Short mmCIF file of C-alpha atoms and ligand atoms in Angstrom, two decimals:
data_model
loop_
_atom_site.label_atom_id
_atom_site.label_comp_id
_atom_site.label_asym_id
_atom_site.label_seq_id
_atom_site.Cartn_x
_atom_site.Cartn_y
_atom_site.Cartn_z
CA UNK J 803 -12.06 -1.65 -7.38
CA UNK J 804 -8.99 0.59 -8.47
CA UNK J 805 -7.06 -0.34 -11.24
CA UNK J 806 -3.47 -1.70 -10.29
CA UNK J 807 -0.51 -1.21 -12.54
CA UNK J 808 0.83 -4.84 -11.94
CA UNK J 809 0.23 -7.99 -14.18
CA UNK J 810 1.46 -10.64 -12.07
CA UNK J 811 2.80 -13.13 -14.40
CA UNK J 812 2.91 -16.56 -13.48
CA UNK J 813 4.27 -19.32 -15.41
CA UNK J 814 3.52 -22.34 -14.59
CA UNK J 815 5.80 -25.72 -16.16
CA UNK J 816 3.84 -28.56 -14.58
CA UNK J 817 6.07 -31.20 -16.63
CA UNK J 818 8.90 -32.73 -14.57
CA UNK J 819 7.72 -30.58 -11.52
CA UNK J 820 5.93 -32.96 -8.49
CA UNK J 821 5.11 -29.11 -7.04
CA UNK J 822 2.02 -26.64 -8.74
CA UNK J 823 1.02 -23.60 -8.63
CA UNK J 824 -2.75 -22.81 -6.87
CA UNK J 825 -3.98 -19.92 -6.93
CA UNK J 826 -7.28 -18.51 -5.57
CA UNK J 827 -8.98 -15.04 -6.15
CA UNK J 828 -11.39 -12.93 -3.81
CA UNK J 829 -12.37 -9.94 -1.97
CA UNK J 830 -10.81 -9.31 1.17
CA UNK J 831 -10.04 -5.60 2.52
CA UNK J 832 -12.44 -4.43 0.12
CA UNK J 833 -9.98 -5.16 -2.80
CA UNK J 834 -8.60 -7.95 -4.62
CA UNK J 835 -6.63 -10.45 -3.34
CA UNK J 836 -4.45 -13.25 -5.48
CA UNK J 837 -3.36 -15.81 -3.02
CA UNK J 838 -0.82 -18.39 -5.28
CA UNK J 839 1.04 -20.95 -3.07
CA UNK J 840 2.86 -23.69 -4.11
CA UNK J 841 2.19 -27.44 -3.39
CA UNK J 842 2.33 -30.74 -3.74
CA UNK J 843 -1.62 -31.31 -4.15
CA UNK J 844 -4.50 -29.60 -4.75
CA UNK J 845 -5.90 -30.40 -0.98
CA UNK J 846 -2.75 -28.67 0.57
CA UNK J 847 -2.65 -26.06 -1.67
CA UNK J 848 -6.45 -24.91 -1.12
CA UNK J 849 -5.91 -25.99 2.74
CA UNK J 850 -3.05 -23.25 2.85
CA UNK J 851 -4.75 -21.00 0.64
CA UNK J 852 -7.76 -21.27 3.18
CA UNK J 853 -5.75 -20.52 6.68
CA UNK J 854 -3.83 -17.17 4.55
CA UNK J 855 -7.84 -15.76 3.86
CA UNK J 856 -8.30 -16.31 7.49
CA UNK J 857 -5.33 -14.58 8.60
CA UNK J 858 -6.08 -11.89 6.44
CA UNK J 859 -9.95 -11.56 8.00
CA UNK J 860 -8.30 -11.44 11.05
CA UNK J 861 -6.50 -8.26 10.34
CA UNK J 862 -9.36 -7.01 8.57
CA UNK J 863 -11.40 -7.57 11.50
CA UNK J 864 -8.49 -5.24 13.88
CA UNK J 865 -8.13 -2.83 11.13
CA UNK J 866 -10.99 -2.00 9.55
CA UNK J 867 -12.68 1.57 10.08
CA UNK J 868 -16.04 0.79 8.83
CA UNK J 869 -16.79 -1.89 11.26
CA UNK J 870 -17.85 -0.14 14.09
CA UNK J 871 -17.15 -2.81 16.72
CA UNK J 872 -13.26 -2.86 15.42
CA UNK J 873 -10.75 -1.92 17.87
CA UNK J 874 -9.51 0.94 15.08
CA UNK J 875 -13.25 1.97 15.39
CA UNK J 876 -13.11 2.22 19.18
CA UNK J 877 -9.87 4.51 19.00
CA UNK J 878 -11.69 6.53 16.36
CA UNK J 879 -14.95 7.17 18.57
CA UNK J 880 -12.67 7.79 21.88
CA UNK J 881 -11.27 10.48 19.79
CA UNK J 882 -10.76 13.95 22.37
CA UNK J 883 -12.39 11.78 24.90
CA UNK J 884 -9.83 9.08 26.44
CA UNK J 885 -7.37 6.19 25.46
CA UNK J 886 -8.56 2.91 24.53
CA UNK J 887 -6.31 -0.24 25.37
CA UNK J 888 -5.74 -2.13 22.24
CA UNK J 889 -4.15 -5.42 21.03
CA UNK J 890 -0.26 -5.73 21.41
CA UNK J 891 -0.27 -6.02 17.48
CA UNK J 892 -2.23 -2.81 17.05
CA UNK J 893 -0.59 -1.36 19.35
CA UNK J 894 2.44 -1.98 17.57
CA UNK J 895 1.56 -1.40 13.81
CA UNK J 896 0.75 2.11 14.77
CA UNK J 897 3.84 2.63 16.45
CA UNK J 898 5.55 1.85 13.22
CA UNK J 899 3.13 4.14 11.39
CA UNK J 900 4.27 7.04 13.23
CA UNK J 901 7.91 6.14 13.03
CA UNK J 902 7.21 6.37 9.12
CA UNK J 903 5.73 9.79 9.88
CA UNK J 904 8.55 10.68 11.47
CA UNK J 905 10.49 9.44 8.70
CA UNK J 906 8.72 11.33 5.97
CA UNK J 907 8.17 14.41 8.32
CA UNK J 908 4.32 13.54 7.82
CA UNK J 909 3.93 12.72 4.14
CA UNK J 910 2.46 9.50 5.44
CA UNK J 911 0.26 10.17 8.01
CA UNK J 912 -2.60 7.32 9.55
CA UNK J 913 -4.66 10.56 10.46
CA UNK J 914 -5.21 11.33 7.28
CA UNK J 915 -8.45 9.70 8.23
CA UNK J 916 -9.89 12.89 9.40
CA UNK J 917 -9.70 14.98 6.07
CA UNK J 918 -12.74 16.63 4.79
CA UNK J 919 -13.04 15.20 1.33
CA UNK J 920 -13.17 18.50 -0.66
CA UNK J 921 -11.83 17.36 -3.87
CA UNK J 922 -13.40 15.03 -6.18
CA UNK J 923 -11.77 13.32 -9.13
CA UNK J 924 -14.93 11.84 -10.59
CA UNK J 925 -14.97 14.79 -13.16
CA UNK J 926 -17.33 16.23 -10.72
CA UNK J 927 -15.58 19.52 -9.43
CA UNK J 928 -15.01 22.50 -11.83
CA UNK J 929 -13.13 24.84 -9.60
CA UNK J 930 -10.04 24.47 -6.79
CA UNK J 931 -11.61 24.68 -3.61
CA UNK J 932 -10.96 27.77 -2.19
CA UNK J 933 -7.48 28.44 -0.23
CA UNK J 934 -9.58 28.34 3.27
CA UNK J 935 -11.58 25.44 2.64
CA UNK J 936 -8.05 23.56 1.76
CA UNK J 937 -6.72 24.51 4.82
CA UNK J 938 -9.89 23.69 7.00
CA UNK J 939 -9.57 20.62 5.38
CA UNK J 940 -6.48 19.07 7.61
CA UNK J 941 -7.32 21.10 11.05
CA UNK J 942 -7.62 17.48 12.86
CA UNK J 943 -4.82 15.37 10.79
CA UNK J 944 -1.82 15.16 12.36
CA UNK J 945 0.90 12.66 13.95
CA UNK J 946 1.31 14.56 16.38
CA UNK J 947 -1.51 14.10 18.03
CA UNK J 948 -1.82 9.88 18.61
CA UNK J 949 -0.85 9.83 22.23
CA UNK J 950 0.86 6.25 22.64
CA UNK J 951 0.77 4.58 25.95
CA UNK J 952 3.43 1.54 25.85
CA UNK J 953 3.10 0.84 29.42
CA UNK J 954 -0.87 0.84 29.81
CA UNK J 955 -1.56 -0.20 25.92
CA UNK J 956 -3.56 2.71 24.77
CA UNK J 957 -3.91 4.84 21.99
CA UNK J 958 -5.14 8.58 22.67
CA UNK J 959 -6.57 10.87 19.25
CA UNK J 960 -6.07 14.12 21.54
CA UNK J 961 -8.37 15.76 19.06
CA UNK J 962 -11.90 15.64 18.86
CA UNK J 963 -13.03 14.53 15.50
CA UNK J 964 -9.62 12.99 14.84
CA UNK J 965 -9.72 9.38 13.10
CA UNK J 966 -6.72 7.21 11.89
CA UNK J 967 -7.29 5.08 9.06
CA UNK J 968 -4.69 1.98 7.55
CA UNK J 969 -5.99 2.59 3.68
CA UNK J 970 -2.29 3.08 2.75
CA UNK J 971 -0.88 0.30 4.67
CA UNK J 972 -3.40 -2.24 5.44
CA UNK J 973 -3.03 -4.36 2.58
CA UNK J 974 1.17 -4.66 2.97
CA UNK J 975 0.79 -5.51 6.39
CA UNK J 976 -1.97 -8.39 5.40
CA UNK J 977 0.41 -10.01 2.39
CA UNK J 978 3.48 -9.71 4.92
CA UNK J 979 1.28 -11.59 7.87
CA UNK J 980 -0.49 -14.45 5.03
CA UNK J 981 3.16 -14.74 3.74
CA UNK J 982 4.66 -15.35 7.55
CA UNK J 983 2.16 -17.66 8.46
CA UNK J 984 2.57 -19.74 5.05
CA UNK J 985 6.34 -20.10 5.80
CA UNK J 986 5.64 -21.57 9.31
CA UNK J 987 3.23 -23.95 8.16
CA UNK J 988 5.89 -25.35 5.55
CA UNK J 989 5.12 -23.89 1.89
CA UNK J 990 8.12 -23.53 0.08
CA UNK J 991 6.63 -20.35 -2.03
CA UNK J 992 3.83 -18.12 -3.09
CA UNK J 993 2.69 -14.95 -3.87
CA UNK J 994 0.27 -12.84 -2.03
CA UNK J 995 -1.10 -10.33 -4.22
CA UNK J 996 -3.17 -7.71 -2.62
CA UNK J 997 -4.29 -5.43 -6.27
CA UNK J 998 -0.54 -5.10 -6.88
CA UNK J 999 0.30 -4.70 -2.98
CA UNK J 1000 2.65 -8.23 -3.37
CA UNK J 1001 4.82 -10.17 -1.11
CA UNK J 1002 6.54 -13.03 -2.64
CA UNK J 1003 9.12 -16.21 -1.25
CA UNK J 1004 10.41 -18.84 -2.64
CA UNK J 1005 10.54 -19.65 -6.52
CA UNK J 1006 8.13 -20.71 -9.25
CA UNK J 1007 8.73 -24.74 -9.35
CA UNK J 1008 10.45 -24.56 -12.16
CA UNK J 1009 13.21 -22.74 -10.09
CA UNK J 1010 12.78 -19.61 -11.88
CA UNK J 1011 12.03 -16.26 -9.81
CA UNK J 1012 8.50 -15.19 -9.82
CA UNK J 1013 8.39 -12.04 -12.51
CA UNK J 1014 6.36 -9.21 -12.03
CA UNK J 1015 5.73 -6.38 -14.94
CA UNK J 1016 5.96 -2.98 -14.76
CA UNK J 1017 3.32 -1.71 -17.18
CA UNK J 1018 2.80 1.91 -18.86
CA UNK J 1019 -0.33 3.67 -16.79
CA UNK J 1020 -1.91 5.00 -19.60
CA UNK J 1021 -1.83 1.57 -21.44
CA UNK J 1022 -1.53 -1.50 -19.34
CA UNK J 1023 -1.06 -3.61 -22.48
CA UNK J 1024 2.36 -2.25 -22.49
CA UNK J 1025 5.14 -3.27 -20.09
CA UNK J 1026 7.82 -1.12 -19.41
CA UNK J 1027 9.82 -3.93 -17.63
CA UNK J 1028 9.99 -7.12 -16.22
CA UNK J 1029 11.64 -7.39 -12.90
CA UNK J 1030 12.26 -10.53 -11.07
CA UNK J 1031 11.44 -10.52 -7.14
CA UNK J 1032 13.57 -12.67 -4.87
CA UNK J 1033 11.63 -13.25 -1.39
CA UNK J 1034 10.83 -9.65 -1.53
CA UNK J 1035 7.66 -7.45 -1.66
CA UNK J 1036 6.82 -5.05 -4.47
CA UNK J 1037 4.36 -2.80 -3.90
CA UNK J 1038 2.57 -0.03 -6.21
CA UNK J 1039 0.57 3.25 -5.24
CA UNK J 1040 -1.70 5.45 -7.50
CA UNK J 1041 -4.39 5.48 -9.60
CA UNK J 1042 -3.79 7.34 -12.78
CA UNK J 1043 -7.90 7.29 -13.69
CA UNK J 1044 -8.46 9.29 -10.88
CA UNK J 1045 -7.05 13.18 -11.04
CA UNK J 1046 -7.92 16.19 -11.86
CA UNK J 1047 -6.23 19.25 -13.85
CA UNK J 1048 -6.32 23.07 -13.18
CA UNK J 1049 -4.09 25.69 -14.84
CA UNK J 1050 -2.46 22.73 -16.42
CA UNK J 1051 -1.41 20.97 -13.08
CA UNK J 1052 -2.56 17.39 -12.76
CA UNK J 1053 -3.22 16.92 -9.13
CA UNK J 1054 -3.84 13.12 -8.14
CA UNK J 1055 -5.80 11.27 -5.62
CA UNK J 1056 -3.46 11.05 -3.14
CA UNK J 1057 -3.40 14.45 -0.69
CA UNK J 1058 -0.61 15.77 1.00
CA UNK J 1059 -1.93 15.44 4.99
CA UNK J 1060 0.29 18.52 5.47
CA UNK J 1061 -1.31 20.53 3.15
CA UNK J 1062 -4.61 19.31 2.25
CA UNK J 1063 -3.46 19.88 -1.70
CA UNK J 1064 -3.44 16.96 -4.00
CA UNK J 1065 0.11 15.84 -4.79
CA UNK J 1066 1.20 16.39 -7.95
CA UNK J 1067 3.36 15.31 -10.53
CA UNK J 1068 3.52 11.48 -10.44
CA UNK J 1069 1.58 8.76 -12.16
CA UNK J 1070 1.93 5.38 -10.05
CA UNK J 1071 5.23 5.04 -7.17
CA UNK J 1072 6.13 0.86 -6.97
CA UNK J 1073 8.23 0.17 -4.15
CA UNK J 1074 10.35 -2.96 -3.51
CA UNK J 1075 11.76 -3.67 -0.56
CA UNK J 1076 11.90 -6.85 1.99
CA UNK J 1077 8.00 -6.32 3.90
CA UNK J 1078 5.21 -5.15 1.78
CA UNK J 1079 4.02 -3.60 5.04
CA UNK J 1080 6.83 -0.73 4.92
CA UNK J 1081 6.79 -0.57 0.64
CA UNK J 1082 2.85 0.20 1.32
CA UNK J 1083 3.75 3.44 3.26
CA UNK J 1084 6.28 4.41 1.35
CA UNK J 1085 4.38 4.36 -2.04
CA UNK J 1086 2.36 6.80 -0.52
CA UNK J 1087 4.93 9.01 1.10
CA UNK J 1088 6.55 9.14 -2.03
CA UNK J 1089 3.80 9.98 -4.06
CA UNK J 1090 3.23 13.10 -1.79
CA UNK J 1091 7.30 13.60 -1.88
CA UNK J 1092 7.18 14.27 -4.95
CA UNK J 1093 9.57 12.77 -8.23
CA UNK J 1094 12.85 14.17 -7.10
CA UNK J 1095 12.21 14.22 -2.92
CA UNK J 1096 11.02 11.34 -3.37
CA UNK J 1097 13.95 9.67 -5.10
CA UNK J 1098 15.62 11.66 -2.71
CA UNK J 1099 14.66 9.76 0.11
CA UNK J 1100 14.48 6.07 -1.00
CA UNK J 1101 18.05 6.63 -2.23
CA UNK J 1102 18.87 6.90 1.24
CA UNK J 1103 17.42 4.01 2.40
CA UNK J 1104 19.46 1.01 2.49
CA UNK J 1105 17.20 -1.99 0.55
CA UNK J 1106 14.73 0.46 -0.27
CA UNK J 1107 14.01 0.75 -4.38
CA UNK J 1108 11.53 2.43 -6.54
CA UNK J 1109 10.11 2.81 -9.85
CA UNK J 1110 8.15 6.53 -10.29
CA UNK J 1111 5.88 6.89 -13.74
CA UNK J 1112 5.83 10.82 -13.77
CA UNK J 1113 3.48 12.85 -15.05
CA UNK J 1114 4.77 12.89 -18.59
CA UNK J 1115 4.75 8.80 -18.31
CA UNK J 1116 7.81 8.61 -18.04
CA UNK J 1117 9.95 5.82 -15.90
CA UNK J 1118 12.50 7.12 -13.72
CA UNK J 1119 13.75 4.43 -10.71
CA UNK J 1120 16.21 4.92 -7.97
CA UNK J 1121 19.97 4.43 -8.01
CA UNK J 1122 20.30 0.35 -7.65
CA UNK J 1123 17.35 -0.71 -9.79
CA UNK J 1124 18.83 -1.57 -13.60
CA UNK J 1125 15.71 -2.23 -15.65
CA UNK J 1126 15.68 -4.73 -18.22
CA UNK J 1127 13.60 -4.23 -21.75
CA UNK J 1128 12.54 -0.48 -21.25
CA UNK J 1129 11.43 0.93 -24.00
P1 ADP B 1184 -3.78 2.23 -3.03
O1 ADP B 1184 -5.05 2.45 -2.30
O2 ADP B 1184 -3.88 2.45 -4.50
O3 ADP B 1184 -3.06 0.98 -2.64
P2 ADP B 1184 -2.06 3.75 -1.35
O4 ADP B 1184 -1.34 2.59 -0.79
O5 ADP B 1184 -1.27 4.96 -1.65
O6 ADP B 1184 -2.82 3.41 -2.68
O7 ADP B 1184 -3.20 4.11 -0.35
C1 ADP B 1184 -4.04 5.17 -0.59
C2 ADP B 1184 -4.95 5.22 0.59
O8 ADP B 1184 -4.19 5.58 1.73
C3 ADP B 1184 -5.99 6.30 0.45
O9 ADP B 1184 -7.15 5.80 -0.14
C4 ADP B 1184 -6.21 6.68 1.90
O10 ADP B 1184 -7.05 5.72 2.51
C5 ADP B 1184 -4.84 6.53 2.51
N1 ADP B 1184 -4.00 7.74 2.45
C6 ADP B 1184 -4.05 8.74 1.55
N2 ADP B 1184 -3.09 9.65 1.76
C7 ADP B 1184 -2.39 9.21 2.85
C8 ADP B 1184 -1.26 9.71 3.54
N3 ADP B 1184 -0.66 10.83 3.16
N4 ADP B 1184 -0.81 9.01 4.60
C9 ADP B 1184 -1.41 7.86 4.98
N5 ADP B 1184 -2.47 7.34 4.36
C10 ADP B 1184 -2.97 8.00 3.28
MG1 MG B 1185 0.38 2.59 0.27
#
């Protein structure tokens, strides 16, 4: 499971408070999943916690690329072949992929999917792969190429061998959908934490704002800052235990679909932002951007914010975010 840079802190005043915290932790998406609501009772708060893991199966079950019998699977195997007709809410969360393609002129890119995985971070590789193999690398990725059918339904890979995959959205889209269904059953707040992918509403029940910490990557003892989240998700990308350095460039996990190169540069992106769906695809676009495109670009989006560790751990955050206790 990859390392997150989040602590969620929750605390928790009981005394004078009818309403408690519950919490429940598990695997779901392949990762780690907080669910915290808050309730009256321990019966309604593991009864809520309950219907959020089901929602979140659901969309596992839609989403998922290893399970062959998925819908996302179907797609994959149709590839270069012909459309397949897809659920409505498919349908529609690629649609809003590609519009973030669009957006980032294809740092974020669902086929991605197809990359041949030429660069290992394990410690593994000793030399860059070689300029041609790099470029061989992305023939089938592309945005371009996912033929969208509104009026029939279907989704079209025009390439043989292409495959979309929702590693790099997924989990946002889950907290947003728990979170939504929550609210319409009646809980007044929670936090669904997928490994630092978070969506929050409401307050703690002492009426204070949940917190969340930013921590230093390279020693999560250490928090940078404490930020309070109002009905908002926050949402962090990167994995600074997995990268790789040649001629003195640290190049990360994350690889540019444009290029097939690793990006470069940046520790951990965390984005916050109203739906944890969108500040999931734009952690990654912005790790690919780059420190300065990449503040570039969330600077320009109206209630868009974000927090970059660079390479050099240091914190630099867009234009409206003031942080509080940096050191
Ligand atoms: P994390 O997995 O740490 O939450 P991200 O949200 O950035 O980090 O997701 C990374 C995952 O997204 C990768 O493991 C891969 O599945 C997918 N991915 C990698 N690069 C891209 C990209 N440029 N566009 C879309 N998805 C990507
Ligand atoms: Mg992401």
């Amino acid at each position: 499971m990859k390392t997150k840079l989040f602590i969620l802190s929750v605390f928790i005043s009981a005394f004078g408070f009818s309403q408690e915290v519950y919490t429940k932790t598990l695997k779901l998406m392949g990762s780690r999943f907080d669910i915290s609501v808050v309730a009256s009772d321990s019966i309604d708060g593991h009864k809520y916690i309950t219907s959020a893991i089901d929602e979140i199966t659901r969309i596992e079950n839609l989403i998922s690329s290893w399970d062959s019998k998925s819908q996302t699977s179907l797609i994959n195997n149709s590839a270069g072949i012909t459309p397949v007709k897809v659920d409505l809410e498919l349908f529609q969360l690629i649609e809003r992929a590609l519009k973030i393609s669009k957006l980032t002129d294809g740092a974020f890119d669902i086929s991605y999917a197809s990359m041949d995985k030429i660069w290992k971070f394990d410690g593994s590789m000793t030399t860059m792969p070689s300029e041609e193999a790099i470029k061989k690398s992305v023939e089938k990725v592309g945005y371009e190429n996912i033929i969208l059918d509104a009026a029939n339904q279907t989704v079209f890979l025009k390439l043989k061998g292409m495959k979309i995959g929702f590693g790099a959205i997924g989990k946002g889209y889950a907290a947003d959908k728990a979170k939504a269904l929550l609210i319409n059953q009646g809980v007044s707040a929670g936090i669904i934490n997928a490994s630092g992918d978070l969506n929050t509403w409401g307050t703690q029940p002492n009426g204070k704002d949940w917190m969340v910490a930013i921590v230093n990557p390279l020693n999560k003892e250490k928090v940078f800052s404490w930020m309070p989240v109002k009905n908002s998700a926050v949402v962090t990308s990167g994995n600074y235990e997995k990268y790789i350095r040649f001629n003195n460039i640290l190049y990360t996990h994350i690889i540019d679909p444009r290029t097939g190169y690793p990006a470069t540069g940046i520790l951990s992106v965390t984005i916050f932002t109203q739906n944890a769906e969108l500040a999931d695809a734009l952690a990654t676009s912005v790790f690919v951007m780059g420190e300065e495109a990449g503040l570039d670009f969330i600077n320009q989006l109206k209630g868009v914010e974000c927090i970059i560790v660079n390479k050099d751990n240091k914190i630099v955050s867009s234009s409206q975010i003031e942080l509080q206790n940096k050191e």
